[in-house]
Each structure stands twice: as structure tokens, then as C-alpha cells.
Short mmCIF file of N, CA and C in Angstrom, two decimals:
data_model
loop_
_atom_site.label_atom_id
_atom_site.label_comp_id
_atom_site.label_asym_id
_atom_site.label_seq_id
_atom_site.Cartn_x
_atom_site.Cartn_y
_atom_site.Cartn_z
N MET A 1 -9.24 -76.09 142.73
CA MET A 1 -8.97 -74.89 143.53
C MET A 1 -9.58 -73.65 142.88
N THR A 2 -10.01 -72.72 143.71
CA THR A 2 -10.59 -71.47 143.22
C THR A 2 -9.48 -70.49 142.85
N LEU A 3 -9.85 -69.44 142.16
CA LEU A 3 -8.89 -68.41 141.76
C LEU A 3 -8.26 -67.76 143.00
N GLU A 4 -9.09 -67.49 144.01
CA GLU A 4 -8.57 -66.89 145.25
C GLU A 4 -7.52 -67.79 145.89
N GLY A 5 -7.79 -69.09 145.85
CA GLY A 5 -6.84 -70.06 146.41
C GLY A 5 -5.50 -70.00 145.71
N TRP A 6 -5.54 -69.95 144.37
CA TRP A 6 -4.30 -69.88 143.60
C TRP A 6 -3.56 -68.58 143.86
N ILE A 7 -4.29 -67.47 143.95
CA ILE A 7 -3.66 -66.17 144.21
C ILE A 7 -2.98 -66.20 145.58
N PHE A 8 -3.69 -66.74 146.58
CA PHE A 8 -3.12 -66.83 147.93
C PHE A 8 -1.85 -67.66 147.92
N LEU A 9 -1.88 -68.80 147.21
CA LEU A 9 -0.71 -69.67 147.11
C LEU A 9 0.46 -68.92 146.48
N ALA A 10 0.19 -68.22 145.38
CA ALA A 10 1.24 -67.49 144.66
C ALA A 10 1.86 -66.42 145.57
N VAL A 11 1.00 -65.67 146.27
CA VAL A 11 1.48 -64.60 147.14
C VAL A 11 2.32 -65.17 148.28
N SER A 12 1.84 -66.24 148.90
CA SER A 12 2.58 -66.82 150.02
C SER A 12 3.94 -67.36 149.55
N TRP A 13 3.98 -67.96 148.35
CA TRP A 13 5.26 -68.45 147.82
C TRP A 13 6.21 -67.29 147.55
N LEU A 14 5.67 -66.19 146.99
CA LEU A 14 6.51 -65.02 146.72
C LEU A 14 7.10 -64.48 148.01
N VAL A 15 6.29 -64.44 149.06
CA VAL A 15 6.76 -63.94 150.37
C VAL A 15 7.87 -64.85 150.89
N ILE A 16 7.65 -66.17 150.82
CA ILE A 16 8.65 -67.13 151.32
C ILE A 16 9.95 -66.98 150.53
N ILE A 17 9.85 -66.91 149.20
CA ILE A 17 11.04 -66.78 148.36
C ILE A 17 11.75 -65.46 148.65
N GLY A 18 10.98 -64.39 148.79
CA GLY A 18 11.55 -63.08 149.10
C GLY A 18 12.32 -63.09 150.41
N MET A 19 11.72 -63.71 151.42
CA MET A 19 12.38 -63.80 152.73
C MET A 19 13.66 -64.61 152.63
N ALA A 20 13.61 -65.72 151.87
CA ALA A 20 14.79 -66.58 151.71
C ALA A 20 15.92 -65.81 151.03
N ILE A 21 15.58 -65.08 149.97
CA ILE A 21 16.59 -64.30 149.25
C ILE A 21 17.18 -63.23 150.17
N PHE A 22 16.30 -62.56 150.94
CA PHE A 22 16.76 -61.52 151.86
C PHE A 22 17.71 -62.11 152.90
N CYS A 23 17.35 -63.27 153.48
CA CYS A 23 18.19 -63.91 154.50
C CYS A 23 19.53 -64.32 153.91
N PHE A 24 19.51 -64.92 152.71
CA PHE A 24 20.76 -65.33 152.06
C PHE A 24 21.62 -64.10 151.78
N GLY A 25 20.98 -63.02 151.36
CA GLY A 25 21.71 -61.78 151.10
C GLY A 25 22.39 -61.27 152.35
N GLN A 26 21.68 -61.32 153.49
CA GLN A 26 22.25 -60.87 154.76
C GLN A 26 23.47 -61.71 155.12
N VAL A 27 23.38 -63.02 154.86
CA VAL A 27 24.47 -63.93 155.23
C VAL A 27 25.64 -63.81 154.26
N LEU A 28 25.33 -63.75 152.96
CA LEU A 28 26.38 -63.84 151.94
C LEU A 28 27.07 -62.51 151.66
N LEU A 29 26.34 -61.39 151.84
CA LEU A 29 26.96 -60.10 151.55
C LEU A 29 28.12 -59.84 152.51
N PRO A 30 29.26 -59.39 151.99
CA PRO A 30 30.37 -59.03 152.87
C PRO A 30 29.96 -57.85 153.77
N HIS A 31 30.55 -57.80 154.95
CA HIS A 31 30.20 -56.74 155.91
C HIS A 31 30.47 -55.36 155.33
N GLN A 32 31.53 -55.23 154.55
CA GLN A 32 31.89 -53.95 153.95
C GLN A 32 30.75 -53.44 153.10
N HIS A 33 30.17 -54.35 152.32
CA HIS A 33 29.08 -54.00 151.41
C HIS A 33 27.86 -53.54 152.21
N LYS A 34 27.58 -54.25 153.31
CA LYS A 34 26.45 -53.89 154.17
C LYS A 34 26.62 -52.48 154.70
N LYS A 35 27.84 -52.16 155.16
CA LYS A 35 28.12 -50.84 155.72
C LYS A 35 27.86 -49.76 154.68
N LYS A 36 28.29 -50.02 153.44
CA LYS A 36 28.09 -49.04 152.37
C LYS A 36 26.60 -48.81 152.16
N ILE A 37 25.82 -49.89 152.14
CA ILE A 37 24.37 -49.77 151.93
C ILE A 37 23.76 -48.98 153.08
N ARG A 38 24.15 -49.30 154.31
CA ARG A 38 23.60 -48.61 155.48
C ARG A 38 23.94 -47.12 155.43
N ALA A 39 25.17 -46.80 155.08
CA ALA A 39 25.60 -45.41 154.98
C ALA A 39 24.79 -44.69 153.91
N HIS A 40 24.55 -45.38 152.80
CA HIS A 40 23.78 -44.82 151.70
C HIS A 40 22.36 -44.50 152.16
N ILE A 41 21.76 -45.44 152.89
CA ILE A 41 20.39 -45.25 153.40
C ILE A 41 20.38 -44.08 154.38
N LYS A 42 21.36 -44.02 155.28
CA LYS A 42 21.43 -42.93 156.26
C LYS A 42 21.54 -41.58 155.56
N ASN A 43 22.40 -41.51 154.53
CA ASN A 43 22.55 -40.26 153.78
C ASN A 43 21.24 -39.84 153.15
N LYS A 44 20.51 -40.80 152.59
CA LYS A 44 19.21 -40.49 151.97
C LYS A 44 18.25 -39.94 153.02
N VAL A 45 18.23 -40.58 154.18
CA VAL A 45 17.31 -40.16 155.25
C VAL A 45 17.65 -38.74 155.69
N ILE A 46 18.95 -38.46 155.87
CA ILE A 46 19.39 -37.13 156.31
C ILE A 46 18.99 -36.09 155.27
N LYS A 47 19.21 -36.40 153.98
CA LYS A 47 18.86 -35.45 152.91
C LYS A 47 17.36 -35.18 152.91
N ASN A 48 16.57 -36.23 153.11
CA ASN A 48 15.11 -36.07 153.11
C ASN A 48 14.65 -35.22 154.29
N ARG A 49 15.32 -35.35 155.43
CA ARG A 49 14.93 -34.58 156.62
C ARG A 49 15.23 -33.10 156.43
N LYS A 50 16.32 -32.79 155.73
CA LYS A 50 16.71 -31.39 155.53
C LYS A 50 15.70 -30.62 154.69
N LYS A 51 15.01 -31.33 153.78
CA LYS A 51 14.07 -30.67 152.85
C LYS A 51 12.93 -29.99 153.57
#
């Protein structure tokens, strides 16, 4: 295999693993925790808009 081939393989695996972790996080995180994160993100967005 060429170097490009190996890089492509590594990147695609990282994407797959990242997606899997994200999906598991969505499923396993308690709803309360999700709400806190969403509120935190909303607060950040609002603060950034005010600037």
C-alpha cells in the first residue's frame, strides 16, 4: 500500500470511531446532562452575539 492509502485508511477509521463514540455518548448520557450542555452552548452563543 502507498502512503496515501495508509493515510486515507487512518482518517476513515478515525471518522468511524469518532462517530461511534458520539453516538454512544448521545445514547448513554443522561438527559439532564444533555440539557446542561445545550444550555451551556446557548449561553456561549448569546454571549458571542452580544459582542
